[in-house]
XYZ file of C-alpha atoms in Angstrom:
621
model
C -95.703 32.967 -2.314
C -93.162 35.661 -2.427
C -91.301 36.605 -5.558
C -87.508 36.260 -5.435
C -85.443 39.363 -4.997
C -82.067 39.008 -6.662
C -80.568 41.344 -4.105
C -81.375 38.923 -1.363
C -84.930 39.670 -0.010
C -88.674 39.957 -0.817
C -90.188 42.714 -2.938
C -92.903 43.216 -0.297
C -91.243 46.066 1.489
C -94.592 47.386 2.844
C -95.593 44.106 4.340
C -98.839 43.793 2.235
C -99.267 40.099 2.610
C -102.954 40.071 1.470
C -102.080 40.765 -2.192
C -103.153 38.032 -4.510
C -100.860 35.976 -6.704
C -102.423 37.425 -9.847
C -101.888 40.916 -8.565
C -98.257 40.127 -7.872
C -97.752 38.504 -11.287
C -99.349 41.486 -13.011
C -97.122 43.784 -11.060
C -94.004 41.795 -11.986
C -94.752 42.209 -15.701
C -96.082 45.739 -15.602
C -94.071 47.582 -18.230
C -94.416 50.738 -16.317
C -92.638 49.187 -13.407
C -89.555 48.641 -15.548
C -89.139 52.341 -16.348
C -88.723 55.276 -13.992
C -91.838 57.307 -13.475
C -91.848 61.049 -13.289
C -93.794 61.050 -10.100
C -92.713 57.949 -8.072
C -93.119 57.560 -4.422
C -89.982 58.450 -2.481
C -88.791 55.988 0.194
C -87.995 57.524 3.491
C -84.516 57.321 4.997
C -85.360 54.419 7.237
C -86.703 52.358 4.378
C -83.686 53.169 2.219
C -81.344 52.124 4.969
C -83.324 48.938 5.493
C -83.270 48.117 1.783
C -79.752 49.200 0.855
C -78.007 49.085 4.202
C -75.531 51.575 5.602
C -73.106 53.186 3.166
C -70.173 52.005 5.290
C -71.419 48.407 5.332
C -71.649 47.984 1.578
C -69.352 45.109 0.420
C -66.347 46.411 -1.373
C -65.819 45.178 -4.876
C -62.542 43.316 -5.490
C -60.196 44.915 -7.966
C -58.704 42.698 -10.629
C -55.601 42.869 -12.773
C -55.547 41.587 -16.306
C -52.206 39.849 -16.946
C -53.070 38.929 -20.477
C -53.786 35.226 -20.266
C -54.774 35.320 -16.604
C -56.983 37.655 -14.617
C -56.220 37.658 -10.912
C -57.065 39.608 -7.847
C -54.919 42.580 -7.152
C -54.813 41.600 -3.488
C -53.566 38.103 -4.366
C -51.013 39.612 -6.706
C -49.810 41.916 -3.951
C -49.453 39.071 -1.431
C -47.648 36.959 -4.001
C -45.185 39.772 -4.597
C -44.499 40.140 -0.889
C -43.995 36.394 -0.621
C -41.363 36.531 -3.359
C -39.610 39.397 -1.599
C -39.621 37.490 1.685
C -38.322 34.355 -0.004
C -35.536 36.356 -1.604
C -34.340 37.705 1.732
C -34.776 34.413 3.583
C -33.399 31.997 0.993
C -31.878 33.522 -2.114
C -29.891 36.327 -0.466
C -28.050 34.040 2.001
C -27.252 31.641 -0.855
C -25.868 34.490 -2.978
C -23.762 35.701 -0.068
C -22.398 32.202 0.627
C -21.552 31.707 -3.061
C -19.878 35.067 -3.582
C -18.045 35.740 -0.321
C -14.515 34.227 -0.356
C -14.102 31.359 2.065
C -11.320 29.121 3.261
C -11.355 25.439 2.363
C -12.404 23.271 5.286
C -9.542 21.564 7.017
C -9.201 17.906 6.081
C -9.622 15.418 8.910
C -6.359 14.659 10.726
C -4.534 11.578 9.407
C -4.871 8.377 11.379
C -1.939 6.917 13.292
C -1.150 4.467 10.508
C -0.710 7.307 8.025
C 1.519 9.268 10.406
C 3.638 6.184 11.067
C 3.787 5.415 7.329
C 5.354 8.794 6.554
C 8.039 8.069 9.124
C 8.617 4.415 8.227
C 9.450 5.321 4.636
C 12.130 7.754 5.825
C 14.090 4.844 7.288
C 14.973 3.750 3.755
C 16.341 7.210 3.007
C 18.642 6.816 5.997
C 19.885 3.436 4.731
C 20.926 4.560 1.256
C 24.452 3.916 0.045
C 26.162 5.678 -2.828
C 25.765 9.239 -4.097
C 22.689 10.557 -2.356
C 20.103 12.750 -4.100
C 19.777 16.303 -2.870
C 16.232 15.671 -1.666
C 17.159 12.650 0.439
C 15.931 14.447 3.540
C 18.349 12.956 6.107
C 20.749 15.773 7.046
C 23.184 13.569 8.962
C 23.734 11.220 6.004
C 26.102 11.809 3.082
C 27.694 9.994 0.161
C 29.273 6.678 1.073
C 30.489 3.378 -0.324
C 31.774 5.046 -3.463
C 34.528 2.443 -3.906
C 32.243 -0.563 -3.557
C 32.947 -3.190 -6.193
C 35.913 -1.401 -7.727
C 38.170 -4.375 -7.012
C 35.894 -6.759 -8.928
C 35.143 -7.337 -12.575
C 31.647 -5.865 -12.128
C 31.256 -3.195 -14.780
C 30.737 0.178 -13.155
C 31.250 -1.169 -9.660
C 28.626 -1.771 -6.997
C 27.859 1.761 -5.839
C 24.364 2.289 -4.469
C 21.766 0.121 -2.819
C 20.969 0.010 0.883
C 22.769 -0.844 4.088
C 20.906 -3.643 5.735
C 20.596 -2.617 9.362
C 22.698 -0.819 11.979
C 25.896 -1.935 10.309
C 27.341 -0.949 6.948
C 26.818 -4.235 5.087
C 24.781 -4.610 1.914
C 23.087 -8.023 2.131
C 21.418 -8.603 -1.228
C 19.060 -11.392 -0.160
C 17.038 -9.374 2.398
C 17.460 -6.227 0.288
C 15.704 -7.917 -2.632
C 12.941 -9.153 -0.324
C 12.424 -5.608 0.967
C 12.054 -4.299 -2.591
C 9.518 -7.032 -3.413
C 7.442 -6.162 -0.357
C 7.505 -2.444 -1.138
C 6.530 -3.129 -4.761
C 3.685 -5.412 -3.699
C 2.303 -2.767 -1.368
C 2.484 -0.092 -4.090
C 0.738 -2.348 -6.624
C -2.131 -3.158 -4.269
C -2.463 0.257 -2.629
C -1.154 2.819 -5.105
C -4.291 4.940 -4.501
C -3.504 5.061 -0.788
C 0.089 6.088 -1.414
C -1.217 8.844 -3.656
C -3.779 9.951 -1.056
C -1.065 10.444 1.579
C 1.418 12.008 -0.860
C 3.952 9.171 -0.712
C 3.460 7.528 -4.111
C 6.475 9.093 -5.816
C 8.587 8.661 -2.702
C 7.817 4.938 -2.514
C 8.604 4.506 -6.221
C 11.912 6.323 -5.793
C 12.855 3.989 -2.938
C 12.029 0.932 -5.030
C 14.008 2.237 -7.999
C 17.002 2.975 -5.780
C 16.999 -0.711 -4.859
C 16.272 -2.187 -8.282
C 18.850 0.026 -9.998
C 21.405 -1.455 -7.645
C 20.210 -5.055 -8.042
C 20.652 -4.701 -11.792
C 24.356 -4.033 -11.109
C 24.837 -7.290 -9.202
C 24.708 -9.512 -12.308
C 25.104 -9.146 -16.049
C 21.612 -7.790 -16.714
C 22.289 -7.365 -20.429
C 22.763 -11.109 -20.895
C 20.152 -13.840 -21.166
C 22.321 -16.376 -19.367
C 24.614 -15.745 -16.403
C 26.944 -17.844 -14.270
C 27.245 -15.766 -11.084
C 25.544 -13.158 -8.937
C 27.053 -10.733 -6.462
C 25.446 -11.677 -3.157
C 26.914 -9.178 -0.679
C 29.153 -6.135 -0.298
C 31.032 -5.637 2.956
C 30.371 -7.663 6.064
C 32.432 -9.537 8.591
C 33.147 -12.926 10.077
C 32.070 -13.882 13.577
C 34.777 -13.143 16.125
C 36.792 -10.998 13.762
C 39.163 -8.451 15.324
C 40.194 -6.851 12.067
C 38.538 -3.744 10.690
C 35.229 -4.648 9.039
C 31.573 -3.695 9.143
C 30.934 -5.314 12.527
C 34.181 -4.811 14.381
C 34.279 -1.112 13.529
C 31.727 1.376 14.837
C 31.996 3.904 12.018
C 29.664 6.106 10.054
C 29.209 4.842 6.458
C 30.688 8.117 5.212
C 33.942 7.417 7.126
C 34.620 3.795 6.123
C 38.269 3.324 5.180
C 38.659 -0.421 5.634
C 38.396 -3.161 3.032
C 34.887 -4.140 1.943
C 34.998 -7.647 0.476
C 32.500 -8.605 -2.218
C 30.804 -12.008 -2.176
C 29.737 -13.869 -5.326
C 27.480 -16.890 -5.707
C 27.954 -19.304 -8.587
C 24.769 -21.046 -7.552
C 21.867 -19.577 -5.671
C 18.297 -20.535 -6.508
C 17.065 -18.752 -3.385
C 18.935 -15.496 -3.983
C 18.211 -15.464 -7.718
C 14.568 -16.391 -7.154
C 14.089 -13.523 -4.707
C 15.899 -11.055 -6.922
C 13.728 -12.157 -9.858
C 10.632 -11.528 -7.719
C 11.935 -8.058 -6.810
C 12.596 -7.028 -10.412
C 9.377 -8.576 -11.749
C 7.164 -6.914 -9.146
C 8.940 -3.583 -9.674
C 8.351 -3.878 -13.422
C 4.608 -3.703 -12.664
C 5.129 -0.604 -10.525
C 6.989 1.085 -13.402
C 4.717 0.126 -16.290
C 4.303 3.840 -16.982
C 8.023 3.802 -17.876
C 8.042 1.110 -20.608
C 11.789 1.043 -21.275
C 12.681 0.658 -17.597
C 9.900 -1.858 -17.014
C 11.156 -4.014 -19.909
C 14.681 -3.819 -18.537
C 13.432 -5.083 -15.185
C 11.475 -7.913 -16.808
C 14.484 -9.008 -18.847
C 16.654 -9.012 -15.726
C 14.048 -10.981 -13.796
C 13.847 -13.631 -16.527
C 17.637 -13.945 -16.656
C 17.827 -14.349 -12.882
C 15.029 -16.896 -12.784
C 16.701 -18.977 -15.493
C 19.841 -18.948 -13.315
C 17.758 -19.970 -10.310
C 16.210 -22.885 -12.199
C 19.501 -24.176 -13.599
C 19.612 -27.750 -12.329
C 23.360 -27.592 -11.852
C 23.118 -24.524 -9.588
C 20.726 -25.672 -6.877
C 22.987 -25.107 -3.868
C 21.737 -22.344 -1.498
C 23.605 -19.108 -2.069
C 25.014 -18.899 1.458
C 26.189 -22.488 1.876
C 29.652 -22.510 3.440
C 30.133 -18.721 3.214
C 31.211 -17.388 6.650
C 30.314 -13.837 5.606
C 26.659 -14.732 4.975
C 25.618 -17.987 6.591
C 25.634 -16.756 10.227
C 23.447 -13.762 9.322
C 21.104 -14.529 6.430
C 21.118 -18.265 6.071
C 18.546 -19.577 3.608
C 16.778 -22.776 4.618
C 15.339 -23.621 1.188
C 14.558 -22.333 -2.262
C 11.319 -23.921 -3.468
C 9.362 -21.110 -1.819
C 11.402 -18.630 -3.908
C 10.554 -20.693 -7.002
C 6.837 -20.323 -6.315
C 7.231 -16.666 -5.301
C 9.377 -15.700 -8.293
C 7.242 -17.659 -10.782
C 4.051 -15.971 -9.541
C 5.556 -12.496 -9.933
C 6.993 -13.298 -13.361
C 3.578 -14.512 -14.500
C 1.980 -11.240 -13.432
C 4.806 -9.262 -15.032
C 4.846 -11.090 -18.371
C 1.630 -13.078 -18.761
C 3.768 -16.045 -19.825
C 1.814 -19.152 -18.822
C 5.035 -21.135 -18.373
C 5.470 -19.345 -15.053
C 1.972 -20.020 -13.739
C 2.327 -23.635 -14.812
C 5.458 -23.877 -12.681
C 3.890 -22.063 -9.727
C 0.978 -24.535 -9.723
C 3.067 -27.621 -10.409
C 2.242 -30.327 -7.817
C 5.894 -31.297 -7.602
C 6.886 -27.737 -6.678
C 4.267 -27.458 -3.949
C 5.348 -30.826 -2.582
C 9.015 -29.804 -2.384
C 7.999 -26.493 -0.813
C 5.922 -28.417 1.754
C 3.051 -26.106 0.951
C 0.360 -28.468 2.268
C 2.162 -29.863 5.301
C 0.575 -27.262 7.593
C 3.802 -26.702 9.503
C 3.248 -23.590 11.677
C 6.683 -22.160 10.951
C 5.930 -22.239 7.225
C 2.939 -19.939 7.749
C 5.273 -17.188 8.995
C 6.400 -14.754 6.275
C 10.015 -13.606 6.482
C 13.046 -12.815 4.332
C 13.748 -16.571 4.435
C 10.246 -18.043 3.986
C 8.053 -16.625 1.181
C 5.631 -19.569 1.092
C 2.584 -17.920 2.768
C 3.012 -14.787 0.651
C 3.366 -16.815 -2.557
C 0.195 -18.776 -1.855
C -1.724 -15.596 -1.019
C -0.484 -14.015 -4.250
C -1.711 -17.053 -6.209
C -4.994 -17.067 -4.275
C -5.505 -13.575 -5.666
C -5.437 -15.057 -9.161
C -8.120 -17.587 -8.341
C -10.597 -15.333 -6.581
C -10.288 -12.391 -8.976
C -9.639 -14.038 -12.362
C -10.683 -17.667 -11.810
C -8.623 -19.162 -14.661
C -10.105 -22.624 -14.199
C -8.568 -25.795 -15.563
C -5.707 -26.764 -15.502
C -4.811 -24.456 -12.595
C -7.985 -24.692 -10.535
C -7.068 -27.689 -8.378
C -3.773 -26.266 -7.155
C -5.064 -22.719 -6.810
C -8.014 -23.884 -4.726
C -5.616 -25.808 -2.475
C -3.446 -22.722 -2.127
C -6.522 -20.754 -1.119
C -7.487 -23.379 1.447
C -4.029 -23.324 2.994
C -4.036 -19.521 2.956
C -7.297 -19.579 4.898
C -5.770 -21.970 7.436
C -2.717 -19.724 7.718
C -5.020 -16.856 8.630
C -6.744 -19.104 11.166
C -3.375 -19.838 12.771
C -2.889 -16.124 13.424
C -6.040 -15.931 15.547
C -5.521 -16.363 19.258
C -8.547 -18.581 19.785
C -7.016 -21.417 17.746
C -3.841 -21.538 19.878
C -1.404 -22.312 17.092
C 1.120 -19.726 18.305
C 1.876 -18.452 21.773
C 1.088 -14.873 22.694
C 2.649 -12.522 25.198
C 0.504 -11.319 28.064
C 0.593 -7.883 26.501
C -1.008 -9.141 23.273
C 1.828 -9.808 20.782
C 1.752 -13.002 18.743
C 5.017 -14.958 19.018
C 5.721 -16.082 15.481
C 9.397 -16.881 16.160
C 8.942 -19.001 19.300
C 9.650 -16.125 21.656
C 13.135 -15.536 20.264
C 14.712 -12.115 19.750
C 13.731 -9.658 17.031
C 10.029 -10.593 16.846
C 8.504 -7.490 15.289
C 9.520 -8.128 11.688
C 7.426 -11.324 11.719
C 4.527 -9.588 13.444
C 4.435 -6.786 10.859
C 4.550 -9.276 7.969
C 1.671 -11.287 9.403
C -0.379 -8.122 9.915
C 0.158 -7.231 6.249
C -0.883 -10.659 4.968
C -3.977 -10.678 7.178
C -5.037 -7.166 6.188
C -4.470 -7.900 2.503
C -6.459 -11.128 2.684
C -9.366 -9.185 4.185
C -9.180 -6.728 1.283
C -9.215 -9.627 -1.179
C -12.364 -10.959 0.472
C -13.988 -7.544 0.469
C -13.134 -7.090 -3.212
C -15.173 -10.182 -4.016
C -18.015 -9.574 -1.560
C -17.044 -12.454 0.730
C -17.797 -11.746 4.422
C -15.387 -14.296 5.875
C -14.008 -17.816 5.675
C -14.059 -21.098 7.549
C -11.565 -22.282 10.133
C -12.640 -25.889 10.248
C -16.362 -25.885 11.086
C -16.213 -22.322 12.429
C -17.118 -19.398 10.217
C -14.858 -16.405 10.933
C -15.774 -12.926 9.755
C -13.264 -10.805 7.909
C -13.632 -8.177 10.659
C -12.066 -10.629 13.113
C -8.982 -10.956 10.942
C -8.797 -7.175 10.473
C -8.860 -6.788 14.254
C -5.901 -9.147 14.502
C -3.937 -7.009 12.053
C -4.802 -3.746 13.782
C -4.087 -5.168 17.243
C -0.581 -6.204 16.212
C 0.193 -2.918 14.537
C -1.193 -1.026 17.506
C 1.081 -3.066 19.747
C 4.061 -1.989 17.645
C 2.929 1.641 17.739
C 2.516 1.801 21.520
C -0.500 -0.217 22.701
C 1.640 -2.508 24.853
C 2.423 -2.859 28.562
C 5.313 -0.396 28.341
C 3.356 2.158 26.275
C 6.449 2.144 24.082
C 6.304 2.836 20.368
C 8.836 0.593 18.657
C 8.998 2.923 15.658
C 11.613 5.592 16.281
C 10.166 9.097 16.146
C 6.546 7.985 16.435
C 4.590 8.773 19.595
C 5.724 10.328 22.849
C 7.856 7.380 23.973
C 10.137 5.463 21.640
C 13.672 3.976 21.675
C 16.411 6.579 21.963
C 19.384 4.205 21.613
C 18.788 2.426 18.302
C 21.640 0.090 17.379
C 22.735 2.080 14.364
C 26.161 3.479 13.548
C 25.118 6.512 11.560
C 22.471 7.579 14.066
C 24.711 7.177 17.123
C 27.756 9.162 15.939
C 27.492 12.981 15.886
C 27.374 14.666 12.514
C 30.182 17.061 13.488
C 32.631 16.689 10.588
C 34.906 14.642 12.849
C 36.098 11.347 11.403
C 36.318 8.649 14.039
C 38.544 5.630 13.533
C 37.395 2.025 13.533
C 37.728 1.674 17.299
C 37.446 5.387 18.021
C 33.717 5.141 17.422
C 33.237 2.598 20.181
C 32.664 5.374 22.680
C 29.534 6.342 20.788
C 28.383 2.732 20.756
C 28.898 2.359 24.509
C 27.689 5.728 25.784
C 24.402 5.823 27.683
C 23.450 9.069 25.994
C 20.664 9.076 23.446
C 21.559 8.957 19.777
C 22.463 12.451 18.531
C 20.663 11.686 15.237
C 17.103 10.403 15.187
C 16.702 7.579 12.694
C 13.064 8.408 12.080
C 10.759 5.556 11.151
C 13.098 2.721 12.082
C 11.231 -0.218 13.620
C 13.591 -1.750 16.159
C 13.900 -5.500 16.757
C 11.318 -5.403 19.532
C 10.547 -6.669 23.034
C 11.116 -10.116 24.501
C 8.466 -12.758 25.178
C 7.629 -11.076 28.481
C 6.823 -7.738 26.780
C 9.997 -6.249 28.236
C 12.324 -4.025 26.244
C 15.863 -2.845 26.933
C 16.679 0.413 25.215
C 20.382 -0.356 25.053
C 22.417 0.446 21.951
C 24.784 -2.454 22.416
C 21.997 -5.045 22.471
C 20.949 -5.463 18.848
C 18.394 -8.125 19.801
C 16.230 -5.281 21.129
C 17.252 -2.121 19.333
C 18.500 -2.897 15.807
C 16.256 -2.065 12.826
C 16.454 -3.922 9.504
C 15.475 -3.387 5.870
C 13.273 -6.485 5.780
C 11.490 -5.517 8.986
C 10.710 -1.991 7.844
C 9.446 -3.192 4.465
C 6.841 -5.332 6.230
C 6.009 -2.411 8.507
C 5.390 -0.087 5.540
C 3.236 -2.685 3.774
C 1.113 -3.283 6.870
C 0.679 0.427 7.595
C -0.468 1.332 4.089
C -2.895 -1.596 4.055
C -4.512 -0.452 7.293
C -4.643 3.307 6.820
C -8.046 4.817 6.130
C -6.506 7.368 3.765
C -7.615 6.628 0.229
C -10.323 4.242 1.374
C -10.359 0.558 2.227
C -9.785 -1.261 -1.026
C -7.169 -2.707 -3.334
C -6.342 -1.995 -6.947
C -7.920 -5.124 -8.400
C -6.728 -4.872 -11.987
C -3.308 -3.226 -12.363
C -1.431 -6.359 -11.378
C -3.150 -8.247 -14.218
C -2.261 -5.769 -16.976
C 0.096 -8.176 -18.739
C -2.000 -11.283 -18.121
C -3.859 -12.398 -21.270
C -7.468 -13.562 -21.042
C -7.468 -16.971 -19.415
C -10.226 -19.202 -20.661
C -10.615 -22.574 -18.986
C -9.149 -25.304 -21.137
C -11.406 -28.232 -21.906
C -10.388 -31.063 -19.589
C -9.108 -34.210 -21.262
C -11.728 -36.898 -21.870
C -11.935 -39.714 -19.346
C -10.153 -42.934 -20.246
C -12.240 -45.409 -22.202
C -14.354 -47.682 -20.131
C -13.114 -51.204 -19.763
C -15.238 -54.020 -18.446
């Protein structure tokens, strides 16, 4: 048995295999073998090379570095260092360069069509302003006008300001108030979107221009009033004397009499004006003194509207108003105004009225009459019920309001169903426009309003995590309703058989002959007489001034459109129509995200805890 050699081989380098085990053991422990001898036997070169190997083949000893708490190989340390250097150049250096070198901010994505159209649609209101215009009004062909309005009346300070209604120079207060309510509603729900597109302050200024004027039309410092100014200017059908219809004159050049109309009763007018001031008071809550002034005015107006002895419609028998803005009822304004006053004040008297079964019965809220599901300056019923549906789905006040609110929500859902083509409630043009006014003239104002209600209802559902609603036994997704809203707005903006945008200044093809006095007469410092301006009305030339953002009346039931200035049924824009357009556009734009402001509208509403229902009557055998 061979002894172990700790270098890796046997001690028997001479190959003497016959040595005994005892001899080997004695040799292992021979003390002399452990010390060098003076005369030892030298190994020859071959044996040395066999035992020790070649000098070049000897394994090199690793060198180590003592780092204090760790001892590591110098080679590993070197490779680690090179790895850090490589990482610096590959990762750290580019990061340092990117962080330190100046760079331009990335361009934001281009705005969608709804945002572009929104910017323009708001400018229409600038073009309609009456009174002393602000320097930043932005419409170069408009100037101060109507500075004598109301001077012949007992209205303190006159009636300077407000808006002209359409292509004429009349200030109709009923549709003007409706337009302000719609603008305020859109700002309350979508203030973040207005801010995202840079139009928040502009929209507020437009609302204030209207509400400042409405406050002049009655004694806003009183708590009880006996009349309201209902109109400034105007004309009678068939008139051949100078007035706002017979004359074709720029507002700045008016020199004829402008009669002022007053209403000693007017639940419809007062109810709508109350809604306008109440909704605006929510918009201006950051201005407490002005907001309180608006609330006080709204309460005064609503008390006038509810006066039992003043229940005659404001336009009844008035030849200056009835042919143009005839009101067909006022119970919808009661519900509409009461809902807005509740949100503005938190006073439960108003919500009690809005949910009163007698009021809903008189308003025919549950009759499911198709015409009553169409929002307009005359019919606020679908908007009022949607506004009250908001209360139920977001605050859920419970008893004693739950029964009526749930019925309002059910009817609102059915109203949305009626807008969908598959249920065949309304006719549609071949080009894809819903006919909400039975195919009559000026259809687009109703289309825009319906698109706004539908889009807003979708946002209400999304805010509560509801994916859709039922139309009878059929479940309809909220996306289907959103598609309805976008399809109608796209039709207005150019997705129609004529590829015509019905918003002036938007798109490549739009009306060039809008029925509008100020836009059609050159801004050349020449004053044209009442009849001297007719040549500008009748010329086939395009308007010299572009009334940007004006939504014209729209096509006929065959999707045909006549761009003729003299035909107002096609080419005249209106305040009420553009207010619905603005509301629909801001609801559909992607700017600022797809959502509503859930809470701002409820700022004045106190916590509503369900009241304990009354006990059942005692049992009788």
